């Protein structure tokens, strides 16, 4: 018997992000791009 934990992860094995975390990421990206910065 195995446990089924599909509700916590996306198809690629990554945890699903909450809406608030997605919003934070989008705001951070916009601010970073406004300053001409990249993740690299």
PDB file of C-alpha atoms in Angstrom:
ATOM      1  CA  UNK A   1       0.000   0.000   0.000  1.00  0.00           C
ATOM      2  CA  UNK A   2       1.342   3.466  -0.921  1.00  0.00           C
ATOM      3  CA  UNK A   3       0.339   6.956   0.168  1.00  0.00           C
ATOM      4  CA  UNK A   4      -1.076   9.258  -2.490  1.00  0.00           C
ATOM      5  CA  UNK A   5       0.349  12.785  -2.192  1.00  0.00           C
ATOM      6  CA  UNK A   6      -0.597  14.234  -5.597  1.00  0.00           C
ATOM      7  CA  UNK A   7      -2.391  17.249  -4.112  1.00  0.00           C
ATOM      8  CA  UNK A   8       0.818  18.950  -2.974  1.00  0.00           C
ATOM      9  CA  UNK A   9       2.917  18.763  -6.139  1.00  0.00           C
ATOM     10  CA  UNK A  10       2.585  19.643  -9.789  1.00  0.00           C
ATOM     11  CA  UNK A  11       3.241  17.135 -12.581  1.00  0.00           C
ATOM     12  CA  UNK A  12       6.975  17.918 -12.620  1.00  0.00           C
ATOM     13  CA  UNK A  13       7.365  17.168  -8.924  1.00  0.00           C
ATOM     14  CA  UNK A  14       7.564  20.842  -7.966  1.00  0.00           C
ATOM     15  CA  UNK A  15       5.295  22.086  -5.154  1.00  0.00           C
ATOM     16  CA  UNK A  16       2.363  24.157  -6.356  1.00  0.00           C
ATOM     17  CA  UNK A  17       2.605  27.865  -5.584  1.00  0.00           C
ATOM     18  CA  UNK A  18      -0.127  29.734  -3.767  1.00  0.00           C
ATOM     19  CA  UNK A  19      -1.732  32.742  -5.450  1.00  0.00           C
ATOM     20  CA  UNK A  20      -0.045  35.116  -2.995  1.00  0.00           C
ATOM     21  CA  UNK A  21       3.391  33.640  -3.763  1.00  0.00           C
ATOM     22  CA  UNK A  22       2.756  33.946  -7.506  1.00  0.00           C
ATOM     23  CA  UNK A  23       1.732  37.597  -7.004  1.00  0.00           C
ATOM     24  CA  UNK A  24       4.852  38.298  -4.942  1.00  0.00           C
ATOM     25  CA  UNK A  25       7.015  36.764  -7.669  1.00  0.00           C
ATOM     26  CA  UNK A  26       5.330  38.841 -10.368  1.00  0.00           C
ATOM     27  CA  UNK A  27       5.824  42.064  -8.387  1.00  0.00           C
ATOM     28  CA  UNK A  28       9.458  41.203  -7.678  1.00  0.00           C
ATOM     29  CA  UNK A  29      10.054  40.456 -11.368  1.00  0.00           C
ATOM     30  CA  UNK A  30       8.458  43.758 -12.422  1.00  0.00           C
ATOM     31  CA  UNK A  31      10.591  45.738  -9.958  1.00  0.00           C
ATOM     32  CA  UNK A  32      13.738  43.893 -11.030  1.00  0.00           C
ATOM     33  CA  UNK A  33      13.051  44.513 -14.715  1.00  0.00           C
ATOM     34  CA  UNK A  34      12.245  48.190 -14.049  1.00  0.00           C
ATOM     35  CA  UNK A  35      15.765  48.564 -12.612  1.00  0.00           C
ATOM     36  CA  UNK A  36      17.231  46.745 -15.618  1.00  0.00           C
ATOM     37  CA  UNK A  37      18.303  43.724 -13.556  1.00  0.00           C
ATOM     38  CA  UNK A  38      18.137  40.054 -14.504  1.00  0.00           C
ATOM     39  CA  UNK A  39      18.273  36.904 -12.406  1.00  0.00           C
ATOM     40  CA  UNK A  40      21.709  36.185 -13.868  1.00  0.00           C
TER      41      UNK A  40
END
